Coordinates of C-alpha atoms and ligand atoms in Angstrom, one line a residue:
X1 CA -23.1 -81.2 110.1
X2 CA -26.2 -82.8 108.6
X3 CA -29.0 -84.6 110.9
X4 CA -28.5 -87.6 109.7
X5 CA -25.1 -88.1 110.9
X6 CA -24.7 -86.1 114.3
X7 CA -21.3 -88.2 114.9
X8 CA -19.4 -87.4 111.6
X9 CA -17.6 -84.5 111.0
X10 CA -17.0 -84.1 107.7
X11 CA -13.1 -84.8 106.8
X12 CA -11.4 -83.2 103.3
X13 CA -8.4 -85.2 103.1
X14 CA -5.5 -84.4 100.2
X15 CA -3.4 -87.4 98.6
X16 CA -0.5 -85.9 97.2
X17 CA 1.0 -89.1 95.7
X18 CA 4.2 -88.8 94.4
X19 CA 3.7 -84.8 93.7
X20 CA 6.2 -82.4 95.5
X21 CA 9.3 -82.2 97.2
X22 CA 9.8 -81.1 100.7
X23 CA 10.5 -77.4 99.3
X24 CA 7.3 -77.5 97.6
X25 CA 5.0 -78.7 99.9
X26 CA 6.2 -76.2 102.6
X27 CA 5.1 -73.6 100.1
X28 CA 1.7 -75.1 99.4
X29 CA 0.7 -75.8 102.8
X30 CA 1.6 -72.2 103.7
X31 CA -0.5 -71.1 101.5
X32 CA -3.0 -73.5 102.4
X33 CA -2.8 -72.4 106.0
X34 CA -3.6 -68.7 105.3
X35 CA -6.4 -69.8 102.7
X36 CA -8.3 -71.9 105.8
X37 CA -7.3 -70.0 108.5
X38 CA -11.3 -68.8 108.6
X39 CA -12.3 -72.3 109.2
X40 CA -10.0 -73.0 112.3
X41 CA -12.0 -75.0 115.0
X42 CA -14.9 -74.8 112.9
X43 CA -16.7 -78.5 112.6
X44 CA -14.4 -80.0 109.5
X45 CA -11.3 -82.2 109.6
X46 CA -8.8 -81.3 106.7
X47 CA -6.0 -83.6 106.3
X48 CA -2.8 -83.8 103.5
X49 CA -0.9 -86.7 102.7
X50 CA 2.2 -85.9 101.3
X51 CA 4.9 -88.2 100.2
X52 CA 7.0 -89.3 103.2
X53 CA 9.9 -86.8 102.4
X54 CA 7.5 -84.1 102.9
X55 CA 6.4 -85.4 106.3
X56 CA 8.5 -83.9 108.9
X57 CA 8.5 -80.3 106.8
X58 CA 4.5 -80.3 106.7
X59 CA 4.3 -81.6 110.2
X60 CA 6.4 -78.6 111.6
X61 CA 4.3 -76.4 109.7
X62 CA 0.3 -77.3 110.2
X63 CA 1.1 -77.1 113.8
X64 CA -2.0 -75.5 115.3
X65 CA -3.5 -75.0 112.0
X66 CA -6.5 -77.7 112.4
X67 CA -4.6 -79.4 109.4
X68 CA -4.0 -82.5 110.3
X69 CA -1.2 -84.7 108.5
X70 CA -1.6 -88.4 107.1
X71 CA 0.5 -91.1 105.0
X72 CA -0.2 -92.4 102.1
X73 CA 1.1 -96.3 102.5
X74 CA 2.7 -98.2 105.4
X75 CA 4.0 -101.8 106.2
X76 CA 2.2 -104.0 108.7
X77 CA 5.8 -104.8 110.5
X78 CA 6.3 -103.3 113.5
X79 CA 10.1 -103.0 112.8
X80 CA 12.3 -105.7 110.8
X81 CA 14.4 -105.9 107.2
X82 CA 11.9 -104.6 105.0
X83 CA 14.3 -102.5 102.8
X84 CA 12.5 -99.1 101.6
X85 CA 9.1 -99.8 104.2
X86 CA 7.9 -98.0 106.7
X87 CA 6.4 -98.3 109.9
X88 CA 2.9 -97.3 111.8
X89 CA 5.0 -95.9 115.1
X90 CA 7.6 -94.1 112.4
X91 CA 4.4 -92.3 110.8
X92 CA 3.1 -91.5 114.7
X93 CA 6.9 -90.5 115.2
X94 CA 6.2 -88.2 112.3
X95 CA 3.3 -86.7 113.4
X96 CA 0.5 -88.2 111.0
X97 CA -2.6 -88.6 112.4
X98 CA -4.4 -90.6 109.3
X99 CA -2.5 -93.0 106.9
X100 CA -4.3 -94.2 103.7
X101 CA -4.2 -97.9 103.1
X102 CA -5.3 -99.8 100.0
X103 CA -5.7 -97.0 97.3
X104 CA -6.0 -98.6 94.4
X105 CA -2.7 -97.3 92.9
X106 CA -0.7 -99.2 95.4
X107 CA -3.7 -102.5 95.1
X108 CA -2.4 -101.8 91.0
X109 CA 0.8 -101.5 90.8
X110 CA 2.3 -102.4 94.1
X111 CA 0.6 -105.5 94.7
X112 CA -1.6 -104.8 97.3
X113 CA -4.5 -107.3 98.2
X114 CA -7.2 -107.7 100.4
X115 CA -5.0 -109.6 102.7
X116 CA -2.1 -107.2 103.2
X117 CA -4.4 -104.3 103.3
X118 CA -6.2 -106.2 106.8
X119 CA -2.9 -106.0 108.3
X120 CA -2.0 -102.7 107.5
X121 CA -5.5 -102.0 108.9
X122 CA -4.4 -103.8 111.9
X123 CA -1.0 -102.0 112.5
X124 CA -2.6 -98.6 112.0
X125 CA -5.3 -99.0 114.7
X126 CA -2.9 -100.6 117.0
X127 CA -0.8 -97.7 116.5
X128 CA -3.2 -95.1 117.0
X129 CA -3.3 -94.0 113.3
X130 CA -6.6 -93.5 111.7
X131 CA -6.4 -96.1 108.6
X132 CA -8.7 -94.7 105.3
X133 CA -9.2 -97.8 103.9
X134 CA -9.9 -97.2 100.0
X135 CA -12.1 -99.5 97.8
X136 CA -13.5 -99.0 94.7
X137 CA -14.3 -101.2 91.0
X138 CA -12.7 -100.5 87.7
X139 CA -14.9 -99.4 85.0
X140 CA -15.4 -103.2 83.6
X141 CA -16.4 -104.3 86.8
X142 CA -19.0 -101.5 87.0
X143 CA -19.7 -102.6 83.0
X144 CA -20.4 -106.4 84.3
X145 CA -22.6 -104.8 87.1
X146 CA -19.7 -106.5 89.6
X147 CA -19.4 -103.2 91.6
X148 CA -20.9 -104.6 95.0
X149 CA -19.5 -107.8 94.7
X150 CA -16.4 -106.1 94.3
X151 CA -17.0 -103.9 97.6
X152 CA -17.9 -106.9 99.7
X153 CA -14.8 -108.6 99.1
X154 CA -13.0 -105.7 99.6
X155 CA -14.8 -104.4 102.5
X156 CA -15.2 -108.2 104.2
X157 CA -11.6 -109.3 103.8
X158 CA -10.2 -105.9 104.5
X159 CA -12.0 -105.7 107.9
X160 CA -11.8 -109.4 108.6
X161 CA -11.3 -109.7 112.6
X162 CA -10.7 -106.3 113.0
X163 CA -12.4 -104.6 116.0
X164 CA -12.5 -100.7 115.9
X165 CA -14.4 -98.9 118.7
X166 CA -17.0 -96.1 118.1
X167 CA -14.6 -93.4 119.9
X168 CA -11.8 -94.1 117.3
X169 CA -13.5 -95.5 114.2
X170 CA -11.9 -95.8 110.7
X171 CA -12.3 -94.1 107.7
X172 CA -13.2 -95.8 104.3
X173 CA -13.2 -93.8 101.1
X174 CA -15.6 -95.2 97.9
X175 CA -13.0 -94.6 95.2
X176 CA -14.4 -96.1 91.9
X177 CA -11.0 -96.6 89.6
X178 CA -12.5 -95.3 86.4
X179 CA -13.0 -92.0 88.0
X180 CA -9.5 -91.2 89.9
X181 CA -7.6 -88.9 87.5
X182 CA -9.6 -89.1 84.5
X183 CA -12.2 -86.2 85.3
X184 CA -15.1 -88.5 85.2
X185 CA -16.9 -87.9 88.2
X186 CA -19.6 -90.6 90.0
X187 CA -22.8 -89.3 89.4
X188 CA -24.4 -88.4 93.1
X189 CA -26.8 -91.1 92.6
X190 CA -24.2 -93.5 92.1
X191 CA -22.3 -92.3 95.1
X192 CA -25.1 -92.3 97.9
X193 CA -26.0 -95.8 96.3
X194 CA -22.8 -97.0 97.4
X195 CA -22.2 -95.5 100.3
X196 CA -25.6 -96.3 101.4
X197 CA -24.4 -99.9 100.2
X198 CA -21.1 -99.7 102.1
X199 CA -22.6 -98.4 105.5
X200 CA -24.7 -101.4 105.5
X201 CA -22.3 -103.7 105.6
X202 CA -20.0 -102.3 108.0
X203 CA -23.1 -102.1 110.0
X204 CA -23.2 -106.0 109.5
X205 CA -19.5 -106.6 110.2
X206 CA -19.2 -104.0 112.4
X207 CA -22.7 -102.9 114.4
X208 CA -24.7 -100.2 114.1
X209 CA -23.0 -98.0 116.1
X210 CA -19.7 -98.2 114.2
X211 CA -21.3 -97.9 111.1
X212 CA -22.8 -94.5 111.9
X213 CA -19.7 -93.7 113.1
X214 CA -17.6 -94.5 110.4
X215 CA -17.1 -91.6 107.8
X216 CA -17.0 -92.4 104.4
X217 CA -15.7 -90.2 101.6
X218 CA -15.9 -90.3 98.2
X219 CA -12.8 -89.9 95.8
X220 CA -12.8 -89.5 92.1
X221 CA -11.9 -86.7 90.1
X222 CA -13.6 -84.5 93.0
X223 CA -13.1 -80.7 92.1
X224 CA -14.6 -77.2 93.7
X225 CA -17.2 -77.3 91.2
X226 CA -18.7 -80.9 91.8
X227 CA -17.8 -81.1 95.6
X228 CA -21.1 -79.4 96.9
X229 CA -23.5 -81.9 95.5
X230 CA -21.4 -84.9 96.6
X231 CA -20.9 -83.5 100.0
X232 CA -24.9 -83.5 100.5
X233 CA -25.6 -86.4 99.8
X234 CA -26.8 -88.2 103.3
X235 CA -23.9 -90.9 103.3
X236 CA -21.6 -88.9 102.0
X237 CA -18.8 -87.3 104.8
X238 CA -15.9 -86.1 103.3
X239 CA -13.5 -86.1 99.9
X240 CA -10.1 -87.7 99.1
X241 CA -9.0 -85.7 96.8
X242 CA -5.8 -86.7 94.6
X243 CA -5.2 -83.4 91.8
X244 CA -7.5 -80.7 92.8
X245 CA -5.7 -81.5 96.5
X246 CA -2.3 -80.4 94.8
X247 CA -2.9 -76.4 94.6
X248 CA -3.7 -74.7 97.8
X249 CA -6.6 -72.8 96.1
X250 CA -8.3 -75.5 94.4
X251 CA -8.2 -77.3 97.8
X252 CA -9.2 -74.6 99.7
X253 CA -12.1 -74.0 97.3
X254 CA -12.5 -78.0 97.9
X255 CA -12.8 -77.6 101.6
X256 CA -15.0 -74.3 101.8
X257 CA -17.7 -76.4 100.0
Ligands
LIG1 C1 -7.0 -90.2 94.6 O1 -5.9 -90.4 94.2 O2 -7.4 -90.8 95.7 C2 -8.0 -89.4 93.8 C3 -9.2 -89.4 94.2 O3 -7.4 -88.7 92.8 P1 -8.2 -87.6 91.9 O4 -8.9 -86.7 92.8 O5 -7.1 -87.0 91.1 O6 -9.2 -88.4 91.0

């Protein structure tokens, strides 16, 4: 764990999207589970996210492996006619521990704003579930030098009257869209910039201690052979991995950075 951030540990998390049935992701995490059964109870969080088909077959199997399971999308609803949704107590029901809210795939093509990502926020915590919020700019925002404009509003109105507590803190993950699943990796000075950025203004919304308790990952194109300089980087405490997450041994690789 580095000095400067004695309350983080450091958390690997996989998105699986819409990769892999349940079949599939039994075998993976197997082999997952053997490749990191040296880091057991060692000081790192590893979590997968499969697609919600695959819930109830990974949760049966990372059962005291220190993998720890997460969703990738929820509804804010607590229960109601909200044909194909589902709910934060049905992903506690399934066992996930995380859920992922706001990735810029579902913000895309789903919809998604600022506004249903603060309630999805809100029924997570409630819940118990430990949201990752994901924000991030798109390459022509970065281009018109829009990136932190872009965060603020993202961060500010996804955290608007939102009260997390220093024991269960959130997660937020800095994923710029230009480099999720086109191999063109943040450079590390544009990452710690960021997340330097980021922590800031949690610490505004949020206090100080919060802030230092929040961990923030970076996702983009993150691989075994870029993961060690992003992973020093002071502000930097964990990965959310989408591809490399998808092969137990590129993962593995991922998390023994
Ligand atoms: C993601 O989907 O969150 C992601 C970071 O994908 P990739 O690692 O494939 O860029």
């Amino acid at each position: 764990m580095k000095e400067s951030a004695p309350l983080r540990i450091p958390l690997i998390a996989g998105n699986w999207k819409m990769f892999k049935t349940a079949a599939e992701a039994r075998e993976t995490v197997g082999q997952l589970i053997q490749l990191t059964a040296d880091i057991k109870n060692k000081n790192i969080d590893i979590m997968i996210a499969p697609p919600f088909t695959s819930l109830a077959a990974v949760a049966e199997l990372i059962q005291d492996s220190g993998i720890d399971l997460g969703a990738q999308n929820l509804h804010w609803a607590k229960e109601g006619a909200f044909t194909g949704e589902i709910s934060a107590a049905m992903l506690v029901d399934a066992g996930c521990k995380f859920v992922i809210v706001g990735h810029s795939e579902r913000r895309q093509y789903f919809g998604e704003t600022d506004d249903t990502v603060n309630r999805k926020l809100q029924a997570a915590s409630l819940a118990g579930l430990i949201p990752v919020l994901c924000v991030g700019e798109t390459e022509t925002q970065r281009d018109e030098k829009k990136t932190f404009s872009v965060l603020d509003k993202q961060i500010e109105n996804g955290l608007k009257e939102l009260n997390f507590d220093a024991q269960h803190p959130l997660v937020v993950a800095y994923e710029p869209v230009w480099a999720i699943g086109t191999g063109k990796t943040a450079t590390p000075d544009q990452v710690q910039e960021v997340h330097f950025y980021l922590r800031q203004r949690i610490e505004k919304i949020m206090g100080n201690v919060l802030a230092k308790a929040t961990r923030i990952l970076y996702g983009g194109s993150v691989k075994p052979d870029n993961v060690k300089e992003l992973m020093v980087l002071p502000d930097v405490d964990g990965a959310l991995v989408g591809g490399a997450s998808l092969q137990a041994g590129s993962f593995s690789k991922i998390i023994h950075f």
